[in-house]
Structures are given as C-alpha cells and as structure tokens.
Coordinates of C-alpha atoms in Angstrom, one line a residue:
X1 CA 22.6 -6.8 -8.5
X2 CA 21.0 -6.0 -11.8
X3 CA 18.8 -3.7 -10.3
X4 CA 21.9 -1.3 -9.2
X5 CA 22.4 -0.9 -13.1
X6 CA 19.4 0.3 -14.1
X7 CA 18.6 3.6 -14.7
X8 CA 15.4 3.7 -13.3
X9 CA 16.8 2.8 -9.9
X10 CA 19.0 6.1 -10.0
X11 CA 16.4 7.8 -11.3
X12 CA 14.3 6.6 -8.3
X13 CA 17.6 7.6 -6.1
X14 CA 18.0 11.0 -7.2
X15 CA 14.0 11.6 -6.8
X16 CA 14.0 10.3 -3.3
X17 CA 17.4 12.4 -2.1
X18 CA 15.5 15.5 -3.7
X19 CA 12.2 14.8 -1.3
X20 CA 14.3 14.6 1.1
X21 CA 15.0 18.2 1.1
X22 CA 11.5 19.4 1.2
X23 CA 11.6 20.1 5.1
X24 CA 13.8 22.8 4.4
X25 CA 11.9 25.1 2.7
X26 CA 8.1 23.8 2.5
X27 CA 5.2 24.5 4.9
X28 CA 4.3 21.6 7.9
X29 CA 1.1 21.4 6.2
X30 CA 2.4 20.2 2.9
X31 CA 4.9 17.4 5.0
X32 CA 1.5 16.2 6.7
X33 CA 0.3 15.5 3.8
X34 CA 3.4 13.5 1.9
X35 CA 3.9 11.4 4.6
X36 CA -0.2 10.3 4.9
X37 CA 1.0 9.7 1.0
X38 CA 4.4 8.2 1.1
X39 CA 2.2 5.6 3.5
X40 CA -0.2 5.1 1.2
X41 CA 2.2 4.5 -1.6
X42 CA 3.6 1.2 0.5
X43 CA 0.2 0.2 0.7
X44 CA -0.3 0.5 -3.4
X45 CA 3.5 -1.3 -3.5
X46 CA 2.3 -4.0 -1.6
X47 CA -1.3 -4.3 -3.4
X48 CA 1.0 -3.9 -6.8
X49 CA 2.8 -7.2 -5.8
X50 CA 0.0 -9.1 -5.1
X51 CA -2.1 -7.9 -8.1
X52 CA 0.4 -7.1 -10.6
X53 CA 2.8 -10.1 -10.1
X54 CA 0.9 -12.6 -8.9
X55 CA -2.4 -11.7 -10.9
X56 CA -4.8 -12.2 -8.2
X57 CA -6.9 -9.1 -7.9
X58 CA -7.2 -8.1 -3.9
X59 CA -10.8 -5.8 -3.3
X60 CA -9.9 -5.9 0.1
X61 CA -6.3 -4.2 0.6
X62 CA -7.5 -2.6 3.8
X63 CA -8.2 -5.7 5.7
X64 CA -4.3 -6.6 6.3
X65 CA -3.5 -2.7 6.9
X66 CA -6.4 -3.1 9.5
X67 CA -5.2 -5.9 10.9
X68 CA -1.5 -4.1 11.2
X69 CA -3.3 -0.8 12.2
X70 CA -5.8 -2.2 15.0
X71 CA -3.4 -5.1 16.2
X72 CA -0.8 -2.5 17.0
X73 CA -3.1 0.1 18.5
X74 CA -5.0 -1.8 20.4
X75 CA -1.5 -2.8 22.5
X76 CA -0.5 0.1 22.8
X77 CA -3.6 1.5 24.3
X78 CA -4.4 -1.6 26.4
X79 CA -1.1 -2.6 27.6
X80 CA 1.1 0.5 26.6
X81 CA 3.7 -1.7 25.4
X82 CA 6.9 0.6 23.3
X83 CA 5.9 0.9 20.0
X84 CA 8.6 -1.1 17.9
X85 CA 7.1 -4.3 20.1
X86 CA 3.0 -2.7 19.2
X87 CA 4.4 -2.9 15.2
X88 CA 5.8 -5.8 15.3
X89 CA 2.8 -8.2 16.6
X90 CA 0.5 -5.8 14.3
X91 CA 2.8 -7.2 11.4
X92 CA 2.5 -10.3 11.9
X93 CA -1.1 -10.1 12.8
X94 CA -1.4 -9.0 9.1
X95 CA 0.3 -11.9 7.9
X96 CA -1.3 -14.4 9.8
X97 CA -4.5 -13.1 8.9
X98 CA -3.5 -12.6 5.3
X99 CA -2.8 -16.3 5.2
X100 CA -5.9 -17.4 7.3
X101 CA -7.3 -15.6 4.3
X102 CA -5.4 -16.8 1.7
X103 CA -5.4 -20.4 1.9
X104 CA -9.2 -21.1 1.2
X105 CA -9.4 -17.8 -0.8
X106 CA -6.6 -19.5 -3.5
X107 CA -9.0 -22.6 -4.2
X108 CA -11.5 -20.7 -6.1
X109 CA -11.0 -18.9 -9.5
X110 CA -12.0 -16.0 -11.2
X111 CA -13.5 -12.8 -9.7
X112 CA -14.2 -15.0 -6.4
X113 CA -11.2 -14.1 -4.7
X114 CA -11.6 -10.8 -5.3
X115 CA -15.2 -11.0 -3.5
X116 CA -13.7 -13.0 -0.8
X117 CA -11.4 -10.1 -0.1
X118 CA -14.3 -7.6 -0.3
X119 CA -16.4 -10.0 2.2
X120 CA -13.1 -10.2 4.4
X121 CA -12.9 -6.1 4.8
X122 CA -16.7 -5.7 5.4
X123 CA -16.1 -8.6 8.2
X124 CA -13.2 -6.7 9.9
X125 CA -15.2 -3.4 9.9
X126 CA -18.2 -5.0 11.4
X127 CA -15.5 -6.7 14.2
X128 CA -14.9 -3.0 15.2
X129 CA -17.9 -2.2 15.7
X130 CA -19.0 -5.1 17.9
X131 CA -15.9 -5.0 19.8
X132 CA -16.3 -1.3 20.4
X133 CA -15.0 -1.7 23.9
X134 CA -11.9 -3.3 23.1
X135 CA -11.4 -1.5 19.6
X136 CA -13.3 1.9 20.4
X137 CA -16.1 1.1 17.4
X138 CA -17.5 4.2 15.2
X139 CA -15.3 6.9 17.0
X140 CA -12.3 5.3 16.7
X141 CA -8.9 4.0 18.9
X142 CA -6.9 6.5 20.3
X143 CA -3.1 5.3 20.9
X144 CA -0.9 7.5 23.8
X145 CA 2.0 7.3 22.0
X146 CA 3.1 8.7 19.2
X147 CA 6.3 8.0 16.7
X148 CA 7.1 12.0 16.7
X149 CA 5.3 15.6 17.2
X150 CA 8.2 17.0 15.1
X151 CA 6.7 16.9 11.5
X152 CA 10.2 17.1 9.8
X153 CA 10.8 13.2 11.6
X154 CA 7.6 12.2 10.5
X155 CA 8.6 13.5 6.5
X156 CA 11.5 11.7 6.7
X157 CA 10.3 8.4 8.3
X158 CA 7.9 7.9 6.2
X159 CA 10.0 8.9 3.0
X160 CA 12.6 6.4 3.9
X161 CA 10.0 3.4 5.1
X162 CA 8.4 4.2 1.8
X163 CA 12.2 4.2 -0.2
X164 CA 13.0 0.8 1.2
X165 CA 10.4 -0.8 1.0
X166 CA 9.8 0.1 -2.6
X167 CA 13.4 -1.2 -2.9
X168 CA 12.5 -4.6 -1.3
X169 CA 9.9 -5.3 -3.4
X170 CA 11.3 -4.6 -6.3
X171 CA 14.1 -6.7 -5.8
X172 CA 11.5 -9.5 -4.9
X173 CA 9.4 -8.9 -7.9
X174 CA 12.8 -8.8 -9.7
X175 CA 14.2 -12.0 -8.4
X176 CA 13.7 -15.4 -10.3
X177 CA 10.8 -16.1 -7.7
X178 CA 9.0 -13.0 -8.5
X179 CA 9.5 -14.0 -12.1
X180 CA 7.8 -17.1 -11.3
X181 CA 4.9 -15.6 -9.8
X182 CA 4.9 -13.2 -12.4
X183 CA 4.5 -16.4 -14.7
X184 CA 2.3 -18.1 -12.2
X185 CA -0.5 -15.0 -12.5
X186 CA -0.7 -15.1 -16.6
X187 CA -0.9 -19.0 -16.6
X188 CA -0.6 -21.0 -13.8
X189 CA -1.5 -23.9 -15.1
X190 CA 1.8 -23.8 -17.9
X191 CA 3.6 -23.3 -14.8
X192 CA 2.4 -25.7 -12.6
X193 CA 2.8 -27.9 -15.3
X194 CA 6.9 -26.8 -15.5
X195 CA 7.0 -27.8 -11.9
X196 CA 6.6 -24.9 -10.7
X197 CA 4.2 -24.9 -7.2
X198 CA 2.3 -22.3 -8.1
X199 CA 0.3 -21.8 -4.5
X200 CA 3.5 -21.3 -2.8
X201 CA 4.8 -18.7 -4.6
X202 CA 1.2 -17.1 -4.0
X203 CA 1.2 -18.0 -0.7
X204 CA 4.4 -16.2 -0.4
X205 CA 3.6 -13.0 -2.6
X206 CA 0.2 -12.9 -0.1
X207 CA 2.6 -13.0 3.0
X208 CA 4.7 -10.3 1.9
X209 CA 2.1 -8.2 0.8
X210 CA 0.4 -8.6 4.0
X211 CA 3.5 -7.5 6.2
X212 CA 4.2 -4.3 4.4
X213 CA 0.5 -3.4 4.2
X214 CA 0.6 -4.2 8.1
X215 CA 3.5 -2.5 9.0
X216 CA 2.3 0.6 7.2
X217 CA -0.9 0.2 8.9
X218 CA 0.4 0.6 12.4
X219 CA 3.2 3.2 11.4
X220 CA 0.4 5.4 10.0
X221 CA -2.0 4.9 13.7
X222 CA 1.8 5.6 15.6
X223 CA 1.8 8.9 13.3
X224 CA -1.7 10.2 13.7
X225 CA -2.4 8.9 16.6
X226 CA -5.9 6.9 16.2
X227 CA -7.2 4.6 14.3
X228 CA -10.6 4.9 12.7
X229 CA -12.6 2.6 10.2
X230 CA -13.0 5.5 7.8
X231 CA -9.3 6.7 8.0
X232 CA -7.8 2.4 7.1
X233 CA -10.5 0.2 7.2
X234 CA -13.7 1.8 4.7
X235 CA -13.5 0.2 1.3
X236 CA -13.5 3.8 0.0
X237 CA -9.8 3.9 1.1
X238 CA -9.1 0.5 -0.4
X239 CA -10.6 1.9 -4.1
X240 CA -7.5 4.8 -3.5
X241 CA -5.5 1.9 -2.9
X242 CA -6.0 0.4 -6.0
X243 CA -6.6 3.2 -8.1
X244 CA -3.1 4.5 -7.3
X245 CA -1.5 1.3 -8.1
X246 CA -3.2 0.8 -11.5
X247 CA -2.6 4.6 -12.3
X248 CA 1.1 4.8 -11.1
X249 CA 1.5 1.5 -13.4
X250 CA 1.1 -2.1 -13.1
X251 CA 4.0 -4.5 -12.2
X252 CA 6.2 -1.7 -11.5
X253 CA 5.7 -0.9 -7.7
X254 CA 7.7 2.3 -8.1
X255 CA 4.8 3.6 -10.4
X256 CA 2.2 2.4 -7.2
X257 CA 4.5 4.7 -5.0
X258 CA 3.9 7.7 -7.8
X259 CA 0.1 7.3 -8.5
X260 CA -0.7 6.9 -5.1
X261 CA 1.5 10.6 -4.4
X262 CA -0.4 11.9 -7.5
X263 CA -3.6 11.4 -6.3
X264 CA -3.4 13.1 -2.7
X265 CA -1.5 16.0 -4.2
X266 CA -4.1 16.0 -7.1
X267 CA -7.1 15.9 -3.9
X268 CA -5.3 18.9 -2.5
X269 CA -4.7 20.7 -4.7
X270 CA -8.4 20.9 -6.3
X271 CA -10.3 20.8 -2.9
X272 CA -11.2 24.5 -3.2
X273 CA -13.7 23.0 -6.1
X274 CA -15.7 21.5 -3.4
X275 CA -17.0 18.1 -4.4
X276 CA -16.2 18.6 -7.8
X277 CA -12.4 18.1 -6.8
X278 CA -13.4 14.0 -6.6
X279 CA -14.9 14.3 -10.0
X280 CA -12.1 15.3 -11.7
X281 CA -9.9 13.6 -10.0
X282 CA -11.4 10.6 -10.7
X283 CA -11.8 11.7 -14.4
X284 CA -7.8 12.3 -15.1
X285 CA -7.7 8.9 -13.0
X286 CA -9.8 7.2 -15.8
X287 CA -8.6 8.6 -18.7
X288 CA -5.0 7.6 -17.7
X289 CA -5.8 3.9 -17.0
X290 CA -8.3 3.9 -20.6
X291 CA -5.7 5.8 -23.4
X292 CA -2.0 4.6 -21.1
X293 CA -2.9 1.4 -20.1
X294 CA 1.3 1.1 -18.6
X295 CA 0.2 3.7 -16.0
X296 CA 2.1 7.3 -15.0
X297 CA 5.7 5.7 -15.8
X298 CA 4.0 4.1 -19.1
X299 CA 3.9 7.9 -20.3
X300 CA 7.9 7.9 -20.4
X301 CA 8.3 4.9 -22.4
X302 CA 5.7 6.7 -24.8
X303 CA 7.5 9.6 -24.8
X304 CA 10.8 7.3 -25.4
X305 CA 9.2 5.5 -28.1
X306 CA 8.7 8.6 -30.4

C-alpha cells in the first residue's frame, strides 16, 4: 500500500492517462511505433528486475522473449489454437526455460552467468534455423491471427500491458522479498548468512522475469504478425534491451519503461541522418549512463537536489 502514496506512482498515473490520449490526435504511424516501444519497455522492466534487484547481469534477455514469441507462434500457426491459449503456453515456455537455465546458470559466479545467457541466445537462434520447417528459419514464422488490425487497440493494449505490468513489478521489487533480493544481489553471502535462501529468491526473480519477457514476446508476434530472429531473437535487440534499462535507470523499472521509449523515439526521430542516427544515438546513450549514473529519472533527483 506504500506504493499508492508515493508521488512517483501518480506521477506515473497521470503520464500513462495522458498516453492514452494520443490516438486522438496523432498519426497511425507514430502509435506503430509506441506500441513496438511500450513492448519493449516490459522487456527492459523485466531485465531491470533481474539485473537491478537481483544483481545478476542477463546477456541474453531475448532468449525467454523467444521462447514466449516462438512457443506462441508456432501454435498458432501449426494448430491455430485462439490466441489467449498460444500466450499462455509461450509464457510458461519462458519460464520453464528460464529455470532450465537458471538452475545450473546460479552455481557459477562472476561474469559466467552472464556468458551463459549469451551462449543460451546464440543456442536458441541456431534452434531456428535447424528447425526451419517447424519454426520457418531465416525468413521467419508467420502467425494467421492477429490481436487487432485497428491501430488505436493495439496503442492501447500495449500501453496498458506495459502500465500493469510496470505496476507488478514494482510492487514485487517493493515488497519485503524484493528487498531481499535486492540484498541478496549486493551480498549474498551476508544474506545467506541472515538466513535468508538466497537461490530462491533468485530463482523466483528469474521466473518472473521470464514470464513477463514471455508474455511480451508472444503479444508483440500476435501484433505484427511474425516472428523473426532479427526482429526478438538477434543479440543486437537484447543490447537495446539492456541499454534501455541501464539508461532509463537502474532498480527503478519505471525508468526501464522510459529509456527504452527514449531510444525508439530518439531512432526515429534521427533516421533521416542515415547511419549516423545509431551513432548518436548511441553517444547520448553513453554519456547518460557515464556523467548520471541513476539513469533518465536520476536527472530529477539532480535537479531536486539543487
């Protein structure tokens, strides 16, 4: 209930009733891209917990939103079963994969969980590709059904899967489990040694990561319609990922939602400098994360400060 109280949870109220408008007087254009971006920003959220909470550092982000994305895709495309069924089993695809990954990748310490990841994404992407006839390989899985055609339900879908879920896991990074695993990732061992079991909690932060990354995966094929290693899988699209989570600000999730907005509008908005736009991009990224360290919602508490 402390979360109701605080003002950055109105503020975050008042932002998300104002996007909520934007049907109403912006182009169809501009809503395709929010929502790619509101989707993304639940992917960020969810690497956020993991990384920011739990302080194990995921290079593979985009294996559980393949898992989600694929597992639901290929169901519907197969066996055209409804799509709320197709999510579902991609969810917990996600999960059960995440944790398939998790357990073994927990045991080692240091930056080798973070390679494990980066291993587990290049595996999936290779999968694809030897499984073309079941996956649909280089050129990608086309689904026959679709959430919506109407852009406006797609804006607002994806604005309001983005809202609650930033709400859920902010609750859970604000609830006395999230502050253990927020204890557990700067010293585990001082909290195992409280009595704390600090795998569990990690376990647990792994699982829930997975199932929104999942989730988000197979909403995002059900919006566009296929599903292609370069669009979800490529480890280009987890270094987005990650870049908007570290720029939008660490253990905040709200800020992963913002950075992760910022950088596709940011991508847009440049793209008539040609390749350039990356660069600078990029650049702003960099500076951000080297001179504010808190992230996009770190300048505030600057600004608050003087």
């Amino acid at each position: 209930m402390k979360l109701l109280t605080t003002p950055g949870f109105w503020i975050a109220i008042l932002a998300v009733a104002l996007a909520a408008t934007l049907p109403w007087y912006v182009s169809g254009y501009i809503l395709g891209l929010l929502t790619i971006a509101y989707y993304f920003g639940v992917f960020s959220m969810a690497w956020d917990l993991l990384f920011g909470f739990a302080g194990e550092v995921n290079f593979g982000p985009t294996f559980l939103i393949g898992l989600g994305a694929y597992g639901a895709g290929i169901l519907n495309n197969r066996y055209e079963l409804p799509i709320p069924y197709c999510l579902a089993a991609g969810t917990v695809l996600a999960v059960v994969g995440g944790l398939a990954l998790a357990l073994p990748a927990l045991k080692v310490r240091g930056p080798y969980f973070g390679l494990i990841t980066l291993v587990a994404v290049l595996l999936l992407q290779n999968m694809i590709v030897v499984f073309s006839g079941l996956t649909g390989g280089e050129i990608g899985l086309t689904v026959p059904d679709v959430i919506s055609i109407d852009a406006d339900t797609n804006y607002w879908l994806a604005l309001g899967f983005m809202a609650v879920s930033g709400l859920i896991l902010t609750a859970i990074a604000r609830s006395p489990a999230g502050l253990i695993l927020q204890a557990a990732g700067q010293d585990p061992v001082v909290t195992g040694a409280l009595g704390f079991n600090v795998a569990k909690h990690k376990l647990a932060a792994f699982a829930v990561s997975a199932a929104f990354s999942g989730l988000a995966g197979g909403l995002v094929v059900f919006y566009m319609g296929t599903a292609s290693v370069g669009t979800l899988i490529n480890t280009s699209v987890g270094v987005q990922v990650i870049i908007a989570a570290v720029l939008g600000g660490r253990r905040t999730i709200v800020g992963a939602a913002l950075g992760a907005v910022f950088l596709i509008a940011a991508g847009e908005l440049l793209r008539p400098l040609g390749g350039l736009s990356t660069f600078v991009v990029s650049a702003v990224a960099l500076l951000v994360i080297l001179f504010v360290p808190s992230g996009l919602l770190g300048l505030g508490s600057l600004r608050r400060a003087r």
